[in-house]
Coordinates of C-alpha atoms and ligand atoms in Angstrom, one line a residue:
M1 CA 9.9 82.4 -1.3
A2 CA 12.7 80.1 -2.5
K3 CA 13.2 79.5 -6.2
K4 CA 14.7 76.1 -6.3
Q5 CA 16.7 74.7 -9.8
F6 CA 15.8 71.8 -12.2
K7 CA 17.9 69.3 -12.4
T8 CA 20.5 69.6 -15.3
E9 CA 18.4 66.9 -17.7
S10 CA 15.4 68.9 -16.8
K11 CA 16.2 72.3 -17.7
R12 CA 18.2 71.1 -20.3
L13 CA 14.7 69.4 -21.7
L14 CA 12.8 72.2 -20.0
D15 CA 15.2 74.7 -22.3
L16 CA 14.0 73.3 -25.5
M17 CA 10.4 73.0 -24.9
I18 CA 10.8 76.4 -24.0
N19 CA 12.6 77.6 -27.5
S20 CA 10.7 74.9 -29.6
I21 CA 9.7 76.0 -32.8
Y22 CA 8.1 72.7 -33.1
T23 CA 5.3 72.4 -35.6
H24 CA 3.2 69.8 -33.5
R25 CA 3.2 72.0 -29.8
E26 CA -0.1 70.5 -29.8
I27 CA 0.8 67.1 -28.5
F28 CA 1.4 68.9 -24.7
L29 CA -2.7 68.5 -24.7
R30 CA -2.0 64.8 -25.2
E31 CA 0.7 64.6 -22.5
L32 CA -1.2 66.4 -19.7
I33 CA -4.6 64.6 -20.1
S34 CA -3.0 61.1 -20.3
N35 CA -0.5 62.2 -16.8
A36 CA -4.5 62.9 -15.4
S37 CA -5.6 59.3 -16.7
D38 CA -2.9 57.8 -15.2
A39 CA -3.6 59.5 -11.9
I40 CA -7.2 58.4 -11.2
D41 CA -6.2 55.1 -12.3
K42 CA -3.9 55.2 -10.0
R43 CA -5.8 56.3 -7.3
Y44 CA -8.8 54.2 -8.0
Y45 CA -6.3 51.6 -8.4
A46 CA -5.4 52.1 -5.1
A47 CA -8.4 52.5 -3.6
M48 CA -9.1 49.0 -4.5
Q49 CA -6.4 47.2 -3.7
A50 CA -7.4 48.8 0.3
G51 CA -10.6 47.0 -0.4
N52 CA -12.9 50.0 -1.0
T53 CA -14.5 48.9 -3.4
G54 CA -17.5 51.0 -3.6
L55 CA -16.1 53.3 -5.9
N56 CA -17.4 53.8 -9.2
R57 CA -15.0 54.6 -12.0
D58 CA -17.9 56.7 -14.1
E59 CA -17.7 59.2 -11.0
Y60 CA -14.2 60.4 -12.0
E61 CA -13.2 62.9 -14.9
I62 CA -11.4 65.3 -16.4
R63 CA -11.8 68.6 -17.0
I64 CA -10.1 70.9 -19.5
E65 CA -11.2 75.0 -19.0
V66 CA -10.7 78.2 -20.5
D67 CA -10.5 82.0 -19.4
E68 CA -10.2 83.9 -22.5
Q69 CA -9.6 87.2 -20.4
Q70 CA -6.9 85.2 -18.5
R71 CA -5.0 83.7 -21.8
T72 CA -5.2 80.6 -19.2
L73 CA -6.1 76.8 -20.7
S74 CA -6.3 73.9 -17.6
V75 CA -6.6 70.9 -17.1
T76 CA -8.0 69.3 -13.7
D77 CA -8.1 65.2 -12.9
D78 CA -9.5 63.7 -9.7
G79 CA -6.6 61.2 -9.5
C80 CA -4.1 60.5 -7.2
G81 CA -3.1 63.9 -6.3
M82 CA 0.7 64.8 -5.2
S83 CA 2.0 66.1 -1.7
A84 CA 4.5 69.5 -2.0
E85 CA 7.4 66.8 -2.0
E86 CA 6.0 64.3 -4.8
L87 CA 5.5 67.8 -7.0
E88 CA 9.3 68.2 -6.5
T89 CA 10.4 65.1 -7.4
N90 CA 8.0 64.2 -9.8
L91 CA 7.8 67.9 -11.6
G92 CA 11.4 68.8 -10.8
T93 CA 13.4 65.9 -12.5
I94 CA 13.0 63.8 -15.5
A95 CA 11.8 60.2 -13.9
K96 CA 11.6 58.3 -17.3
S97 CA 14.8 57.1 -19.0
G98 CA 13.4 57.3 -21.9
T99 CA 13.1 61.0 -21.7
R100 CA 16.0 61.4 -19.9
A101 CA 18.0 59.8 -22.9
F102 CA 16.5 61.8 -25.4
A103 CA 17.2 65.6 -23.2
Q104 CA 20.6 64.1 -23.6
S105 CA 21.1 63.5 -27.3
L106 CA 19.3 67.1 -28.2
E107 CA 22.6 68.8 -29.1
N108 CA 20.8 70.9 -31.3
A109 CA 17.5 72.6 -32.3
E110 CA 16.8 70.7 -35.9
D111 CA 16.0 67.4 -33.8
I112 CA 13.6 69.1 -32.0
N113 CA 11.4 67.2 -35.3
V114 CA 11.8 63.8 -33.2
I115 CA 9.8 65.2 -30.4
G116 CA 6.5 62.9 -31.3
Q117 CA 8.7 60.2 -31.0
F118 CA 8.7 60.5 -27.1
G119 CA 6.9 60.7 -24.5
V120 CA 8.4 64.0 -23.8
G121 CA 5.2 64.8 -20.9
F122 CA 4.5 66.9 -18.5
Y123 CA 7.5 69.7 -20.1
S124 CA 5.5 69.8 -23.2
A125 CA 3.5 72.2 -21.3
F126 CA 6.1 74.6 -21.7
M127 CA 5.7 74.8 -25.7
V128 CA 2.8 76.6 -25.5
A129 CA 2.8 78.6 -21.8
D130 CA 5.1 80.7 -20.1
K131 CA 4.3 80.1 -16.9
V132 CA 3.0 76.6 -15.4
T133 CA 0.9 76.2 -12.2
V134 CA -0.3 73.1 -11.0
Y135 CA -2.1 72.9 -7.7
S136 CA -2.5 69.5 -6.3
H137 CA -3.9 67.7 -3.2
K138 CA -3.8 64.3 -2.2
E139 CA -5.5 62.6 -0.2
G140 CA -4.4 62.6 3.6
E141 CA -1.6 65.3 3.1
T142 CA -1.7 69.4 2.6
A143 CA -2.6 70.5 -0.7
A144 CA 0.2 72.4 -2.4
V145 CA 1.2 74.4 -5.2
W146 CA 4.3 74.4 -7.6
E147 CA 4.6 76.8 -10.2
S148 CA 7.4 77.3 -12.8
T149 CA 8.0 80.1 -15.3
G150 CA 10.4 77.9 -17.0
E151 CA 14.8 78.4 -17.0
D152 CA 14.7 80.0 -13.5
G153 CA 13.8 77.6 -11.5
Y154 CA 10.0 76.8 -9.4
T155 CA 8.7 77.1 -6.2
V156 CA 6.5 75.0 -4.6
S157 CA 4.4 76.5 -1.5
E158 CA 1.7 74.9 0.8
C159 CA -1.8 76.2 -0.6
D160 CA -5.9 76.1 0.1
Y161 CA -6.3 73.6 -3.0
E162 CA -9.9 71.5 -2.3
P163 CA -10.4 68.7 -4.1
I164 CA -8.5 65.8 -4.5
G165 CA -6.7 65.6 -7.3
T166 CA -4.6 68.1 -10.0
K167 CA -5.7 71.1 -11.6
I168 CA -2.8 72.1 -14.1
V169 CA -2.6 75.9 -15.4
L170 CA -1.5 77.5 -18.4
H171 CA -0.6 80.4 -19.2
L172 CA 0.1 80.7 -22.7
K173 CA 2.3 82.8 -24.7
A174 CA 2.1 85.8 -25.9
N175 CA 1.4 85.3 -29.8
G176 CA 4.3 86.0 -31.8
D177 CA 4.8 86.2 -35.5
E178 CA 5.6 82.6 -35.7
A179 CA 2.8 81.5 -33.7
N180 CA -0.6 82.0 -32.6
Y181 CA -1.6 80.6 -29.2
D182 CA -4.8 81.9 -29.1
E183 CA -6.3 78.4 -30.9
F184 CA -5.5 76.7 -27.4
L185 CA -8.1 79.0 -25.8
Q186 CA -10.5 77.9 -28.9
E187 CA -13.4 75.4 -27.8
Y188 CA -13.5 73.8 -31.8
R189 CA -9.7 73.5 -31.4
L190 CA -9.5 71.8 -28.4
S191 CA -11.8 69.6 -28.6
S192 CA -10.7 68.7 -32.0
L193 CA -7.5 67.6 -30.3
V194 CA -9.1 65.4 -27.9
K195 CA -10.5 63.2 -30.9
K196 CA -7.1 62.9 -32.4
Y197 CA -4.7 62.0 -29.4
S198 CA -7.1 61.6 -26.7
D199 CA -10.0 59.5 -27.7
Y200 CA -9.4 56.5 -26.1
I201 CA -9.0 57.6 -22.6
R202 CA -11.5 55.9 -20.5
Y203 CA -12.4 58.8 -18.1
P204 CA -14.6 61.6 -19.8
I205 CA -12.6 64.7 -20.7
R206 CA -15.8 67.4 -20.3
M207 CA -15.1 71.1 -21.3
Q208 CA -18.4 73.8 -21.2
V209 CA -19.2 74.6 -24.6
G210 CA -20.6 77.3 -25.2
H211 CA -23.7 77.5 -28.1
Q212 CA -25.7 80.5 -28.9
Q213 CA -29.2 80.6 -28.0
K214 CA -32.0 83.1 -28.4
K215 CA -33.2 84.4 -25.0
E216 CA -36.5 83.4 -23.5
G217 CA -39.1 85.8 -24.3
T218 CA -37.2 87.9 -27.4
E219 CA -37.4 87.5 -31.1
D220 CA -33.9 88.2 -32.3
E221 CA -31.7 88.1 -29.0
Y222 CA -29.6 85.8 -28.6
E223 CA -27.2 85.0 -25.1
T224 CA -24.4 82.5 -24.9
V225 CA -25.3 79.3 -23.4
Y226 CA -23.1 76.9 -21.9
E227 CA -23.1 73.3 -21.5
D228 CA -21.3 70.3 -20.1
Q229 CA -19.7 68.4 -23.5
T230 CA -17.8 65.2 -22.7
L231 CA -15.6 65.4 -25.6
N232 CA -14.4 62.2 -26.3
S233 CA -15.6 58.5 -27.3
R234 CA -14.4 56.3 -24.3
V235 CA -14.1 53.6 -26.2
P236 CA -10.7 51.5 -26.4
L237 CA -9.9 51.0 -29.4
W238 CA -9.3 47.5 -28.4
S239 CA -12.3 46.8 -26.9
K240 CA -14.1 47.4 -30.3
N241 CA -14.2 45.0 -32.8
K242 CA -11.7 44.4 -36.0
N243 CA -13.8 45.1 -38.5
E244 CA -14.8 48.3 -37.0
I245 CA -11.3 49.6 -36.9
T246 CA -9.3 51.4 -40.1
K247 CA -5.4 50.6 -40.4
E248 CA -5.5 53.9 -40.1
E249 CA -7.2 54.2 -36.7
Y250 CA -5.0 51.1 -36.1
N251 CA -1.6 53.0 -36.9
A252 CA -2.2 56.3 -35.6
F253 CA -3.6 54.3 -32.1
Y254 CA 0.5 53.4 -31.9
R255 CA 2.2 55.9 -33.1
D256 CA 0.5 58.0 -30.5
T257 CA 0.6 55.6 -27.4
F258 CA 4.4 54.1 -28.7
Y259 CA 5.6 57.0 -30.1
D260 CA 7.4 55.7 -32.9
F261 CA 7.3 57.8 -36.2
E262 CA 7.1 54.9 -38.8
E263 CA 3.7 52.6 -39.1
P264 CA 3.9 48.8 -37.5
A265 CA 5.4 46.1 -39.6
S266 CA 3.0 44.7 -38.4
V267 CA -0.5 44.4 -36.0
L268 CA -2.2 41.8 -33.9
H269 CA -5.4 42.2 -32.5
I270 CA -6.1 39.2 -30.8
R271 CA -9.7 38.6 -28.8
T272 CA -10.2 35.6 -26.5
E273 CA -12.9 34.6 -24.5
G274 CA -13.9 31.2 -22.1
M275 CA -11.1 29.9 -19.5
L276 CA -9.4 33.0 -20.2
S277 CA -10.7 36.4 -21.2
Y278 CA -8.2 39.2 -22.2
T279 CA -8.3 41.1 -25.5
A280 CA -4.8 41.9 -26.9
L281 CA -3.1 44.5 -29.2
L282 CA 0.1 44.3 -30.2
Y283 CA 2.5 45.7 -32.5
L284 CA 5.6 44.5 -34.3
P285 CA 8.0 47.7 -34.9
K286 CA 9.4 48.5 -37.6
K287 CA 12.9 50.0 -36.4
P288 CA 14.3 49.5 -33.0
P289 CA 14.1 52.3 -30.9
F290 CA 16.9 54.1 -30.1
D291 CA 17.0 52.7 -26.7
F292 CA 16.8 49.4 -27.6
N293 CA 20.2 47.7 -26.9
T294 CA 20.5 50.0 -23.9
K295 CA 19.7 49.0 -20.0
G296 CA 17.3 52.0 -20.5
F297 CA 14.9 49.6 -22.4
K298 CA 12.3 48.2 -20.8
R299 CA 10.5 44.9 -22.7
G300 CA 6.8 44.6 -21.8
L301 CA 3.2 45.6 -22.4
K302 CA 1.0 47.6 -20.6
L303 CA -1.6 46.0 -19.0
Y304 CA -5.1 46.9 -18.4
A305 CA -7.4 45.3 -15.5
N306 CA -11.1 46.3 -17.6
G307 CA -9.5 49.3 -19.1
V308 CA -8.1 50.5 -16.3
M309 CA -4.3 50.6 -16.8
I310 CA -2.9 49.0 -13.7
M311 CA 1.4 48.3 -15.0
E312 CA 3.0 51.0 -17.6
S313 CA 5.3 47.9 -19.2
C314 CA 4.3 44.1 -18.0
E315 CA 8.0 42.6 -18.5
E316 CA 5.8 39.3 -17.6
L317 CA 4.1 39.1 -20.8
L318 CA 6.7 39.1 -22.9
P319 CA 10.1 37.1 -23.4
E320 CA 13.3 38.8 -23.9
Y321 CA 13.2 37.3 -27.6
F322 CA 10.3 39.2 -28.6
G323 CA 11.1 42.3 -26.4
F324 CA 10.5 44.7 -29.5
V325 CA 7.3 43.7 -29.6
K326 CA 4.8 46.8 -28.7
G327 CA 1.5 46.3 -27.5
L328 CA -1.1 45.8 -24.3
V329 CA -3.3 43.7 -22.3
D330 CA -6.8 44.0 -20.8
S331 CA -8.0 41.6 -19.1
P332 CA -11.4 41.7 -17.0
D333 CA -9.9 38.5 -15.1
L334 CA -7.4 39.9 -13.2
S335 CA -8.0 41.2 -10.1
L336 CA -7.6 45.1 -9.2
N337 CA -7.1 44.4 -5.5
I338 CA -3.6 42.4 -6.3
S339 CA -0.6 43.9 -5.6
R340 CA 1.8 44.5 -8.6
E341 CA 3.6 42.0 -6.6
M342 CA 1.5 39.3 -6.9
L343 CA 0.7 39.9 -9.9
Q344 CA 3.8 39.0 -11.1
H345 CA 3.2 35.7 -9.9
D346 CA -0.4 35.3 -11.6
R347 CA -1.3 32.4 -13.2
Q348 CA -3.6 34.3 -15.6
L349 CA -1.1 36.3 -16.4
S350 CA 1.0 33.7 -17.2
A351 CA -1.2 31.6 -19.2
I352 CA -1.8 34.9 -21.1
A353 CA 1.5 35.3 -21.8
N354 CA 2.3 31.7 -22.6
N355 CA -0.7 32.2 -25.7
L356 CA 0.9 35.3 -26.4
K357 CA 4.4 34.8 -27.8
K358 CA 2.2 31.6 -29.7
K359 CA 0.6 34.4 -31.0
I360 CA 3.4 36.2 -31.9
Q361 CA 5.8 33.6 -33.3
Q362 CA 2.8 32.5 -36.0
E363 CA 2.3 36.0 -36.8
L364 CA 6.3 36.3 -37.6
L365 CA 6.1 32.8 -39.8
R366 CA 2.9 34.2 -41.5
M367 CA 4.8 37.4 -42.3
L368 CA 8.0 35.6 -43.5
K369 CA 5.2 33.8 -46.0
D370 CA 3.3 36.3 -47.1
E371 CA 5.2 39.3 -46.9
R372 CA 9.2 37.9 -47.4
D373 CA 10.4 41.4 -48.3
A374 CA 9.1 42.9 -45.1
Y375 CA 9.6 40.1 -43.0
A376 CA 13.7 40.8 -44.5
E377 CA 13.9 43.9 -43.3
F378 CA 11.9 43.1 -39.9
F379 CA 14.3 40.2 -39.9
R380 CA 17.0 43.1 -39.7
A381 CA 16.2 45.4 -37.5
F382 CA 15.4 42.4 -34.5
G383 CA 16.6 39.3 -36.2
R384 CA 19.8 39.1 -33.3
T385 CA 16.9 39.2 -31.1
L386 CA 15.5 36.0 -32.1
K387 CA 18.7 34.3 -32.6
F388 CA 19.9 35.5 -28.9
G389 CA 16.6 33.8 -28.2
V390 CA 17.4 30.3 -29.5
Y391 CA 20.8 30.6 -27.5
D392 CA 19.6 32.1 -24.8
N393 CA 18.7 29.8 -21.7
Y394 CA 20.6 26.5 -23.2
G395 CA 18.3 26.5 -26.3
M396 CA 15.2 25.9 -24.6
N397 CA 13.4 28.1 -27.0
A398 CA 15.5 27.3 -30.0
E399 CA 12.7 25.0 -31.2
F400 CA 10.4 27.5 -30.8
L401 CA 12.1 30.0 -32.6
K402 CA 14.4 28.6 -35.6
D403 CA 12.1 28.2 -38.3
T404 CA 11.7 32.1 -37.6
L405 CA 15.4 32.5 -38.5
L406 CA 17.0 34.1 -41.9
F407 CA 21.3 33.7 -42.6
H408 CA 22.4 34.9 -45.6
S409 CA 22.8 32.4 -48.7
R410 CA 26.3 32.5 -50.7
A411 CA 25.0 30.6 -53.3
L412 CA 22.0 32.6 -53.8
D413 CA 23.5 35.6 -52.2
K414 CA 19.9 36.5 -50.1
E415 CA 18.6 35.6 -46.9
I416 CA 17.0 32.5 -46.5
T417 CA 15.4 30.3 -44.1
L418 CA 16.7 26.6 -42.4
K419 CA 14.1 24.9 -44.4
E420 CA 15.1 26.3 -47.4
Y421 CA 18.3 25.8 -47.1
V422 CA 17.9 21.9 -46.4
D423 CA 15.2 21.8 -49.6
A424 CA 17.8 22.8 -51.9
M425 CA 20.8 20.6 -50.7
P426 CA 21.5 18.4 -53.3
E427 CA 21.7 14.6 -53.2
G428 CA 24.7 13.4 -51.3
Q429 CA 25.1 16.1 -49.2
K430 CA 24.8 15.2 -45.2
Q431 CA 25.5 18.7 -43.6
I432 CA 24.4 22.0 -43.2
Y433 CA 27.8 23.9 -43.8
Y434 CA 28.1 27.7 -43.0
A435 CA 31.3 30.3 -42.3
A436 CA 31.8 32.8 -39.7
G437 CA 33.5 35.9 -40.0
D438 CA 33.2 40.2 -39.0
S439 CA 31.2 41.1 -42.6
L440 CA 30.1 39.5 -45.4
A441 CA 32.8 40.3 -47.5
H442 CA 35.3 38.5 -44.9
V443 CA 32.8 35.4 -44.2
L444 CA 33.1 35.4 -48.9
K445 CA 36.7 35.5 -48.6
L446 CA 37.3 32.8 -46.2
P447 CA 39.7 30.4 -48.0
Q448 CA 37.5 27.6 -46.2
T449 CA 34.3 28.5 -48.2
E450 CA 36.3 27.2 -51.6
K451 CA 36.5 23.7 -51.3
V452 CA 32.7 23.4 -49.7
A453 CA 30.8 25.6 -52.3
E454 CA 33.2 23.7 -55.4
K455 CA 31.7 20.5 -54.3
G456 CA 28.1 22.6 -55.4
Y457 CA 26.9 23.0 -51.5
D458 CA 25.6 26.1 -50.1
I459 CA 26.9 27.9 -47.1
L460 CA 25.1 30.4 -44.7
C461 CA 27.2 33.0 -44.3
L462 CA 27.0 33.8 -40.6
T463 CA 28.1 37.5 -39.2
D464 CA 26.6 38.3 -35.9
D465 CA 28.6 37.7 -33.3
V466 CA 25.1 35.3 -31.9
D467 CA 25.1 33.6 -34.8
E468 CA 27.5 30.4 -34.1
F469 CA 26.7 30.5 -31.1
A470 CA 23.2 29.6 -32.1
L471 CA 23.6 27.4 -34.7
R472 CA 25.8 25.6 -32.3
I473 CA 22.7 24.9 -29.5
L474 CA 20.7 23.8 -32.4
R475 CA 23.0 21.1 -33.6
E476 CA 20.8 19.8 -36.8
Y477 CA 18.0 21.3 -38.6
D478 CA 15.8 18.6 -40.3
G479 CA 18.5 15.8 -39.1
K480 CA 21.2 17.9 -41.4
P481 CA 23.5 18.8 -38.5
F482 CA 25.1 21.8 -38.7
A483 CA 28.8 22.0 -39.7
S484 CA 31.4 24.9 -39.8
V485 CA 33.4 25.1 -42.5
S486 CA 36.7 25.5 -40.2
D487 CA 35.9 22.7 -38.7
P488 CA 38.7 20.1 -38.3
S489 CA 36.3 17.3 -38.6
L490 CA 34.8 18.5 -41.2
D491 CA 34.2 15.7 -43.8
L492 CA 34.1 16.4 -47.8
A493 CA 36.3 13.7 -49.1
T494 CA 36.0 10.2 -50.9
D495 CA 36.9 7.5 -49.9
D496 CA 39.9 7.6 -52.3
E497 CA 40.5 11.3 -51.4
K498 CA 40.9 10.3 -47.9
K499 CA 42.9 7.9 -48.9
A500 CA 46.0 10.3 -50.9
M501 CA 45.4 12.1 -48.0
E502 CA 46.5 9.9 -45.2
E503 CA 49.6 9.0 -47.3
K504 CA 50.3 12.6 -48.2
K505 CA 50.1 13.5 -44.4
T506 CA 52.5 10.1 -43.5
E507 CA 55.3 11.6 -46.8
S508 CA 55.1 14.9 -44.5
K509 CA 55.1 14.1 -41.4
E510 CA 58.6 15.5 -40.4
L511 CA 58.3 18.5 -42.3
L512 CA 55.1 18.8 -40.7
D513 CA 56.9 18.0 -37.5
R514 CA 59.5 20.8 -38.2
I515 CA 57.1 23.9 -38.7
K516 CA 55.4 22.6 -35.1
T517 CA 58.5 23.3 -33.2
A518 CA 59.5 26.3 -35.1
L519 CA 55.8 27.5 -34.0
G520 CA 56.0 26.3 -31.1
D521 CA 52.9 26.6 -28.6
R522 CA 51.4 28.8 -30.4
V523 CA 49.6 26.2 -32.1
S524 CA 48.4 23.0 -31.2
E525 CA 48.8 21.0 -34.4
V526 CA 49.9 21.3 -37.7
G527 CA 48.2 19.2 -40.0
L528 CA 47.2 19.4 -43.8
T529 CA 43.7 19.8 -45.0
D530 CA 42.0 19.4 -48.5
R531 CA 39.3 21.8 -48.0
L532 CA 41.3 25.1 -49.2
K533 CA 42.4 25.7 -52.7
S534 CA 44.0 28.5 -53.8
A535 CA 45.5 29.5 -49.6
V536 CA 48.3 27.7 -48.5
A537 CA 47.5 27.6 -44.5
C538 CA 44.3 28.8 -43.1
L539 CA 43.9 28.4 -38.7
T540 CA 41.0 26.7 -37.3
G541 CA 40.0 26.0 -33.6
E542 CA 39.5 22.7 -31.5
E543 CA 36.6 21.2 -31.8
G544 CA 33.3 22.6 -29.8
M545 CA 35.1 25.9 -30.2
S546 CA 35.5 27.7 -33.7
V547 CA 37.9 30.7 -33.8
E548 CA 34.7 33.1 -34.8
M549 CA 33.4 31.9 -31.2
Y550 CA 37.0 32.7 -29.7
K551 CA 36.5 35.9 -31.3
V552 CA 33.1 36.6 -29.8
L553 CA 34.2 35.7 -26.0
R554 CA 37.3 37.5 -26.1
Q555 CA 35.3 40.4 -26.6
M556 CA 33.3 39.7 -23.5
P557 CA 34.3 41.3 -20.7
N558 CA 36.5 40.1 -18.7
G559 CA 37.5 37.6 -22.1
E560 CA 40.7 38.6 -22.2
T561 CA 42.0 35.0 -20.2
V562 CA 39.6 32.8 -22.4
P563 CA 43.0 30.5 -23.5
M564 CA 42.5 29.7 -27.3
T565 CA 44.9 27.5 -29.4
F566 CA 44.6 27.2 -33.1
R567 CA 45.7 24.2 -35.4
L568 CA 47.4 25.5 -38.1
E569 CA 46.7 23.4 -41.6
L570 CA 48.8 23.0 -44.5
N571 CA 47.2 22.8 -48.8
P572 CA 49.8 19.9 -49.2
E573 CA 48.3 20.8 -53.3
H574 CA 49.5 24.5 -52.8
P575 CA 52.9 25.2 -54.9
L576 CA 54.5 27.5 -51.9
F577 CA 54.0 23.7 -49.6
K578 CA 55.7 21.8 -52.3
K579 CA 58.5 24.3 -51.7
L580 CA 58.5 24.0 -47.8
G581 CA 60.2 20.6 -47.9
T582 CA 63.4 22.8 -50.1
L583 CA 64.6 24.9 -47.2
N584 CA 66.5 24.2 -43.7
D585 CA 65.7 24.6 -40.6
A586 CA 66.4 28.7 -40.5
Q587 CA 64.4 29.2 -44.0
L588 CA 61.8 27.1 -42.5
G589 CA 60.7 28.9 -39.8
E590 CA 60.9 32.1 -41.7
Y591 CA 57.8 30.6 -43.8
A592 CA 56.9 29.2 -41.1
E593 CA 56.3 32.8 -39.2
L594 CA 54.7 34.2 -42.1
I595 CA 52.0 31.2 -43.1
F596 CA 51.2 31.5 -39.6
A597 CA 51.1 35.5 -39.6
Q598 CA 49.0 35.0 -43.3
A599 CA 46.4 32.4 -41.8
K600 CA 46.0 35.0 -38.9
L601 CA 44.9 37.8 -40.8
M602 CA 42.7 35.9 -43.1
A603 CA 40.6 34.3 -39.3
G604 CA 40.5 38.6 -38.9
L605 CA 43.2 37.7 -36.1
P606 CA 45.1 40.5 -34.7
L607 CA 49.3 39.7 -35.4
D608 CA 51.4 39.3 -32.3
D609 CA 54.3 41.7 -33.9
P610 CA 53.0 43.3 -36.8
A611 CA 56.5 44.9 -36.8
A612 CA 58.6 41.8 -37.3
F613 CA 55.8 41.1 -40.2
S614 CA 56.3 44.1 -42.3
E615 CA 59.4 43.7 -41.8
A616 CA 59.4 39.9 -42.8
V617 CA 56.8 40.4 -45.9
C618 CA 59.7 43.0 -47.0
K619 CA 63.0 40.7 -46.6
L620 CA 61.7 38.5 -48.6
M621 CA 59.9 40.4 -51.5
Ligands
LIG701 P1 5.5 60.2 -17.4 O1 3.7 60.3 -17.3 O2 5.9 59.5 -18.5 O3 6.1 59.3 -16.1 P2 5.9 62.9 -17.0 O4 6.6 64.1 -17.4 O5 4.5 63.3 -18.0 O6 6.5 61.5 -16.9 O7 5.2 63.4 -15.8 C1 6.0 63.1 -15.1 C2 5.4 62.4 -13.3 O8 4.6 63.6 -13.0 C3 4.7 61.5 -13.3 O9 5.4 60.2 -13.6 C4 3.6 61.7 -11.9 O10 4.1 61.0 -10.9 C5 3.5 62.8 -12.3 N1 2.8 63.7 -12.5 C6 2.1 64.4 -14.4 N2 1.0 65.1 -14.2 C7 0.3 64.5 -12.6 C8 -0.7 64.4 -12.5 N3 -1.8 64.9 -13.2 N4 -1.6 63.7 -11.3 C9 -0.7 63.2 -10.6 N5 0.7 62.9 -10.4 C10 1.0 63.4 -12.2
LIG702 MG1 2.9 61.5 -18.6

């Protein structure tokens, strides 16, 4: 029989499993049982959809068998089974993007310790076995067997495995110096592994367990009697009462189900009955999964209909801005008879989703109030997603999300909410000031911030590219409009100051015109500003589009074409400004170039001609 080769990524993952020195090899059992349970769900779900409602869910089972002589361990299910073709595609390639990314990311053996973080799936069998045989029989297909000893590929052929379902036989590796595989032949060890990782599996996981019994009619002769035992309690964690579940149980379930190393930042266990009945178990993670910001990331909750998983990841249950939430929803009201496509437009489902998003928002606000530090940490991990949610969809969810946001306060040097900012505003302050830049250090040094800060007003420091867009969409908080310290229309001056400024503008008109002529189209206007203190000039965008927003847009696909002109604003109180009036046209031209370049640098914009700039500076020196 011709051997087939694994796809490259599969091969890499497989190599890793085979040569694994990972100490938690035991997770292979969890993976096989979880596949078995999924397969039974699939079979049951398909039967229900086909209108075959006479099935009894309790008649399905997952069976573990041990053969000590042969040193084999097998896991059998009466699930959907696989055709020869499916054996080939499902077991010869890595289907799941997460697992694929995992395999790609693993360059060295030390990383093996992160295995537990991922659902490594079927291949984990090779951590304990040197040969794996999979017998499978799908309804209406010829039964087939898949077999592999690892790296050198696999075979698929027809066979006469009768029952519908799948039997996976692991030929355990020989015991070596560093590992003893015999433990996976011991009933006690196996049953405690099932308890540890698979207790909530809703189908019975059965095993023949032998115990000694006195032989009938004898005094002291014993024989081993085998008895079928169900190893798992089968009660899904989420269907227990909250007060019966310990924090450890919640956390362990989270780690094993969602493959996170860390404990969750928060757990929400929701049960509602009445018009809409469902149970939800939601977790807010502490850190984003490795693929969170990639296309491969799948947002969604697991969806169960009365304990049977009908969707691995139901997107409709979570809005994008809460995409970081992990968890599941189980509802007796969801009909198993409807197709996945129909489910997506299901009224029940959208009602549940609507409830959940409110619960999540409330939980975020609760954390913010009761566990400020934990919330701040959470926000560092996922705040960007929330801020993006404010901005996205034309601000449709801005109101709903605005109180979950944190921004860095310049005055307090820590993260604060918008409400905290407004509550701390001194008498007379009418706007909420913010400054945007690439980093906190950059923002703090922006020349435009000096005057605002001098007035005793706090400034929100924005460093995420989405920040300014989010605030602009919100427009105001509690009746106080947001104002960028760089905004040309920023209104800080008293009436007297304004009058004085007007006079200066008239006085300097000729000088400003000369500078504008020198700089040409690169600036839309040259004006005076009273918001600078130690700097001689700054650049601002036009109303509605700031320099920072321009920078963000430029980085987007096709962004090179975004048009932008800047206003150059000069500080009339600066000694250099006073000197400008005394220069001839040629000198003024050189000075104007330098001032413009400086202002660009401070705004974090690239220079058109860095060499010319450097030359001009040298000449001056
Ligand atoms: P995952 O379970 O995350 O999809 P696995 O590597 O665990 O990834 O399994 C790969 C695929 O093999 C599954 O998606 C499923 O299609 C198939 N499979 C594995 N075990 C079984 C089984 N016992 N019965 C039916 N199909 C199975
Ligand atoms: Mg799996």
